[in-house]
PDB file of C-alpha atoms in Angstrom:
ATOM      1  CA  UNK A  32     133.029 120.135  13.602  1.00  0.00           C
ATOM      2  CA  UNK A  33     131.893 123.687  14.155  1.00  0.00           C
ATOM      3  CA  UNK A  34     128.764 124.444  16.213  1.00  0.00           C
ATOM      4  CA  UNK A  35     127.126 127.790  15.648  1.00  0.00           C
ATOM      5  CA  UNK A  36     123.968 129.653  16.580  1.00  0.00           C
ATOM      6  CA  UNK A  37     121.521 129.320  13.724  1.00  0.00           C
ATOM      7  CA  UNK A  38     118.798 131.766  12.693  1.00  0.00           C
ATOM      8  CA  UNK A  39     116.783 129.006  10.995  1.00  0.00           C
ATOM      9  CA  UNK A  40     116.685 130.728   7.609  1.00  0.00           C
ATOM     10  CA  UNK A  41     119.135 128.654   5.546  1.00  0.00           C
ATOM     11  CA  UNK A  42     117.777 126.119   3.072  1.00  0.00           C
ATOM     12  CA  UNK A  43     119.991 123.338   4.478  1.00  0.00           C
ATOM     13  CA  UNK A  44     118.652 123.704   8.010  1.00  0.00           C
ATOM     14  CA  UNK A  45     115.069 124.067   6.798  1.00  0.00           C
ATOM     15  CA  UNK A  46     115.441 120.798   4.860  1.00  0.00           C
ATOM     16  CA  UNK A  47     117.016 118.989   7.835  1.00  0.00           C
ATOM     17  CA  UNK A  48     114.161 120.112  10.076  1.00  0.00           C
ATOM     18  CA  UNK A  49     111.635 118.886   7.492  1.00  0.00           C
ATOM     19  CA  UNK A  50     113.390 115.509   7.581  1.00  0.00           C
ATOM     20  CA  UNK A  51     113.278 115.619  11.384  1.00  0.00           C
ATOM     21  CA  UNK A  52     109.520 116.203  11.442  1.00  0.00           C
ATOM     22  CA  UNK A  53     108.953 113.511   8.793  1.00  0.00           C
ATOM     23  CA  UNK A  54     111.073 111.040  10.762  1.00  0.00           C
ATOM     24  CA  UNK A  55     109.178 111.722  13.957  1.00  0.00           C
ATOM     25  CA  UNK A  56     105.851 111.353  12.125  1.00  0.00           C
ATOM     26  CA  UNK A  57     106.991 108.021  10.707  1.00  0.00           C
ATOM     27  CA  UNK A  58     107.260 106.561  14.219  1.00  0.00           C
ATOM     28  CA  UNK A  59     104.683 108.522  16.236  1.00  0.00           C
ATOM     29  CA  UNK A  60     100.933 109.097  16.022  1.00  0.00           C
ATOM     30  CA  UNK A  61     100.032 112.767  15.421  1.00  0.00           C
ATOM     31  CA  UNK A  62      98.818 113.349  18.989  1.00  0.00           C
ATOM     32  CA  UNK A  63     102.210 112.235  20.336  1.00  0.00           C
ATOM     33  CA  UNK A  64     104.422 114.455  18.178  1.00  0.00           C
ATOM     34  CA  UNK A  65     106.102 117.163  20.238  1.00  0.00           C
ATOM     35  CA  UNK A  66     108.757 118.226  17.721  1.00  0.00           C
ATOM     36  CA  UNK A  67     108.650 121.933  16.934  1.00  0.00           C
ATOM     37  CA  UNK A  68     108.293 123.442  13.487  1.00  0.00           C
ATOM     38  CA  UNK A  69     110.334 126.445  12.334  1.00  0.00           C
ATOM     39  CA  UNK A  70     108.048 128.988  13.993  1.00  0.00           C
ATOM     40  CA  UNK A  71     108.154 127.027  17.242  1.00  0.00           C
ATOM     41  CA  UNK A  72     111.936 126.908  17.166  1.00  0.00           C
ATOM     42  CA  UNK A  73     112.147 130.667  16.550  1.00  0.00           C
ATOM     43  CA  UNK A  74     110.524 131.490  19.901  1.00  0.00           C
ATOM     44  CA  UNK A  75     112.657 133.674  22.191  1.00  0.00           C
ATOM     45  CA  UNK A  76     113.013 131.018  24.904  1.00  0.00           C
ATOM     46  CA  UNK A  77     114.744 128.663  22.433  1.00  0.00           C
ATOM     47  CA  UNK A  78     118.396 128.741  21.419  1.00  0.00           C
ATOM     48  CA  UNK A  79     119.097 126.754  18.262  1.00  0.00           C
ATOM     49  CA  UNK A  80     122.461 125.488  17.003  1.00  0.00           C
ATOM     50  CA  UNK A  81     123.612 123.775  13.850  1.00  0.00           C
ATOM     51  CA  UNK A  82     126.727 121.636  13.372  1.00  0.00           C
ATOM     52  CA  UNK A  83     128.882 122.106  10.269  1.00  0.00           C
ATOM     53  CA  UNK A  84     132.014 120.663   8.730  1.00  0.00           C
ATOM     54  CA  UNK A  85     133.602 122.008   5.549  1.00  0.00           C
ATOM     55  CA  UNK A  86     130.423 123.892   4.663  1.00  0.00           C
ATOM     56  CA  UNK A  87     128.202 120.840   5.077  1.00  0.00           C
ATOM     57  CA  UNK A  88     125.374 120.691   7.613  1.00  0.00           C
ATOM     58  CA  UNK A  89     125.845 117.709   9.924  1.00  0.00           C
ATOM     59  CA  UNK A  90     123.117 118.186  12.530  1.00  0.00           C
ATOM     60  CA  UNK A  91     121.184 120.458  14.843  1.00  0.00           C
ATOM     61  CA  UNK A  92     119.747 120.815  18.306  1.00  0.00           C
ATOM     62  CA  UNK A  93     118.121 123.334  20.609  1.00  0.00           C
ATOM     63  CA  UNK A  94     117.773 124.281  24.250  1.00  0.00           C
ATOM     64  CA  UNK A  95     114.483 125.684  25.527  1.00  0.00           C
ATOM     65  CA  UNK A  96     114.384 127.588  28.783  1.00  0.00           C
ATOM     66  CA  UNK A  97     111.480 126.258  30.838  1.00  0.00           C
ATOM     67  CA  UNK A  98     112.393 128.463  33.789  1.00  0.00           C
ATOM     68  CA  UNK A  99     115.602 129.940  35.175  1.00  0.00           C
ATOM     69  CA  UNK A 100     116.677 126.537  36.591  1.00  0.00           C
ATOM     70  CA  UNK A 101     115.307 124.049  34.059  1.00  0.00           C
ATOM     71  CA  UNK A 102     115.988 123.598  30.358  1.00  0.00           C
ATOM     72  CA  UNK A 103     114.619 121.227  27.735  1.00  0.00           C
ATOM     73  CA  UNK A 104     116.540 119.731  24.828  1.00  0.00           C
ATOM     74  CA  UNK A 105     114.633 119.999  21.560  1.00  0.00           C
ATOM     75  CA  UNK A 106     115.111 119.069  17.898  1.00  0.00           C
ATOM     76  CA  UNK A 107     118.238 116.917  18.146  1.00  0.00           C
ATOM     77  CA  UNK A 108     118.872 115.599  14.650  1.00  0.00           C
ATOM     78  CA  UNK A 109     121.871 114.292  12.736  1.00  0.00           C
ATOM     79  CA  UNK A 110     121.862 114.422   8.953  1.00  0.00           C
ATOM     80  CA  UNK A 111     121.578 110.910   7.473  1.00  0.00           C
ATOM     81  CA  UNK A 112     124.919 111.414   5.688  1.00  0.00           C
ATOM     82  CA  UNK A 113     126.656 111.988   9.039  1.00  0.00           C
ATOM     83  CA  UNK A 114     125.206 109.320  11.312  1.00  0.00           C
ATOM     84  CA  UNK A 115     127.667 107.576  13.649  1.00  0.00           C
ATOM     85  CA  UNK A 116     130.311 110.298  13.296  1.00  0.00           C
ATOM     86  CA  UNK A 117     129.873 111.738  16.787  1.00  0.00           C
ATOM     87  CA  UNK A 118     127.718 114.684  15.718  1.00  0.00           C
ATOM     88  CA  UNK A 119     124.963 114.136  18.296  1.00  0.00           C
ATOM     89  CA  UNK A 120     127.455 113.473  21.093  1.00  0.00           C
ATOM     90  CA  UNK A 121     129.397 116.647  20.314  1.00  0.00           C
ATOM     91  CA  UNK A 122     126.202 118.698  20.155  1.00  0.00           C
ATOM     92  CA  UNK A 123     124.881 117.164  23.379  1.00  0.00           C
ATOM     93  CA  UNK A 124     128.103 118.127  25.138  1.00  0.00           C
ATOM     94  CA  UNK A 125     127.744 121.674  23.801  1.00  0.00           C
ATOM     95  CA  UNK A 126     124.135 121.953  24.991  1.00  0.00           C
ATOM     96  CA  UNK A 127     124.968 120.617  28.451  1.00  0.00           C
ATOM     97  CA  UNK A 128     127.857 123.084  28.751  1.00  0.00           C
ATOM     98  CA  UNK A 129     125.478 125.903  27.818  1.00  0.00           C
ATOM     99  CA  UNK A 130     122.924 124.682  30.381  1.00  0.00           C
ATOM    100  CA  UNK A 131     125.652 124.746  33.021  1.00  0.00           C
ATOM    101  CA  UNK A 132     126.776 128.219  31.930  1.00  0.00           C
ATOM    102  CA  UNK A 133     123.177 129.436  32.317  1.00  0.00           C
ATOM    103  CA  UNK A 134     123.029 128.001  35.818  1.00  0.00           C
ATOM    104  CA  UNK A 135     120.340 125.425  35.128  1.00  0.00           C
ATOM    105  CA  UNK A 136     119.945 122.775  37.783  1.00  0.00           C
ATOM    106  CA  UNK A 137     118.277 120.295  35.438  1.00  0.00           C
ATOM    107  CA  UNK A 138     117.844 119.513  31.750  1.00  0.00           C
ATOM    108  CA  UNK A 139     115.022 117.302  30.525  1.00  0.00           C
ATOM    109  CA  UNK A 140     113.767 115.990  27.209  1.00  0.00           C
ATOM    110  CA  UNK A 141     110.947 114.097  25.568  1.00  0.00           C
ATOM    111  CA  UNK A 142     111.569 111.502  22.899  1.00  0.00           C
ATOM    112  CA  UNK A 143     109.639 108.616  21.460  1.00  0.00           C
ATOM    113  CA  UNK A 144     109.229 105.333  23.302  1.00  0.00           C
ATOM    114  CA  UNK A 145     109.126 103.268  20.091  1.00  0.00           C
ATOM    115  CA  UNK A 146     112.046 101.237  18.735  1.00  0.00           C
ATOM    116  CA  UNK A 147     112.848 103.892  16.133  1.00  0.00           C
ATOM    117  CA  UNK A 148     113.892 106.210  18.953  1.00  0.00           C
ATOM    118  CA  UNK A 149     116.089 103.656  20.751  1.00  0.00           C
ATOM    119  CA  UNK A 150     119.372 105.120  19.403  1.00  0.00           C
ATOM    120  CA  UNK A 151     118.400 108.541  20.767  1.00  0.00           C
ATOM    121  CA  UNK A 152     117.495 107.099  24.162  1.00  0.00           C
ATOM    122  CA  UNK A 153     120.848 105.271  24.296  1.00  0.00           C
ATOM    123  CA  UNK A 154     122.693 108.511  23.510  1.00  0.00           C
ATOM    124  CA  UNK A 155     120.820 110.363  26.236  1.00  0.00           C
ATOM    125  CA  UNK A 156     121.514 107.581  28.751  1.00  0.00           C
ATOM    126  CA  UNK A 157     125.245 107.770  27.917  1.00  0.00           C
ATOM    127  CA  UNK A 158     125.105 111.432  28.931  1.00  0.00           C
ATOM    128  CA  UNK A 159     123.518 110.635  32.281  1.00  0.00           C
ATOM    129  CA  UNK A 160     119.854 111.104  31.462  1.00  0.00           C
ATOM    130  CA  UNK A 161     117.449 108.850  33.361  1.00  0.00           C
ATOM    131  CA  UNK A 162     113.787 108.124  32.836  1.00  0.00           C
ATOM    132  CA  UNK A 163     111.370 110.456  34.611  1.00  0.00           C
ATOM    133  CA  UNK A 164     107.746 111.463  34.518  1.00  0.00           C
ATOM    134  CA  UNK A 165     106.259 114.199  32.355  1.00  0.00           C
ATOM    135  CA  UNK A 166     107.565 117.716  32.982  1.00  0.00           C
ATOM    136  CA  UNK A 167     106.502 121.209  31.907  1.00  0.00           C
ATOM    137  CA  UNK A 168     103.230 120.879  29.927  1.00  0.00           C
ATOM    138  CA  UNK A 169     103.673 117.219  28.952  1.00  0.00           C
ATOM    139  CA  UNK A 170     101.256 114.518  30.095  1.00  0.00           C
ATOM    140  CA  UNK A 171     101.676 110.758  30.406  1.00  0.00           C
ATOM    141  CA  UNK A 172     101.763 109.215  26.948  1.00  0.00           C
ATOM    142  CA  UNK A 173     102.723 105.617  26.115  1.00  0.00           C
ATOM    143  CA  UNK A 174     104.420 106.949  22.961  1.00  0.00           C
ATOM    144  CA  UNK A 175     106.686 109.300  24.901  1.00  0.00           C
ATOM    145  CA  UNK A 176     109.800 108.668  26.958  1.00  0.00           C
ATOM    146  CA  UNK A 177     110.701 111.462  29.378  1.00  0.00           C
ATOM    147  CA  UNK A 178     114.285 111.769  30.547  1.00  0.00           C
ATOM    148  CA  UNK A 179     116.159 114.177  32.813  1.00  0.00           C
ATOM    149  CA  UNK A 180     119.549 114.802  34.355  1.00  0.00           C
ATOM    150  CA  UNK A 181     120.935 117.150  36.938  1.00  0.00           C
ATOM    151  CA  UNK A 182     123.317 119.868  35.786  1.00  0.00           C
ATOM    152  CA  UNK A 183     124.056 121.415  39.157  1.00  0.00           C
ATOM    153  CA  UNK A 184     123.271 120.153  42.601  1.00  0.00           C
ATOM    154  CA  UNK A 185     120.610 122.224  44.273  1.00  0.00           C
ATOM    155  CA  UNK A 186     121.659 123.834  47.520  1.00  0.00           C
ATOM    156  CA  UNK A 187     119.482 123.272  50.542  1.00  0.00           C
ATOM    157  CA  UNK A 188     119.600 125.484  53.606  1.00  0.00           C
TER     158      UNK A 188
END
């Protein structure tokens, strides 16, 4: 697997992101969808990666800088043809390493609370994420599950 920065212009990644938005919409009411479209993912505070093997797109994910100490994971998606091959785990490791490199103290995420999102929540829990309240601009929503994990211990004086 090769993870690379992606400029979000290739037809494969555009199609995978369409599938991502359709999948989210299948399980969530419109007012509870927080997945970003292409323009949202192209914002300067977002770094976007895609995962490839032998020229085939396997998945994608992004890291949004909320502030200099806090990042948010966005748009984690594995192509249907590559489910259960370790794509999401490898990408999650990459994103957490990048968060550490940037000096973030915490990384958080929002995902759905419905059964369709259970595999994602299990993956996040395996990587040390725990349930938390809303962060950044999110508000309480019964259709959302908020999770967070420390990257670096904060120093107190």
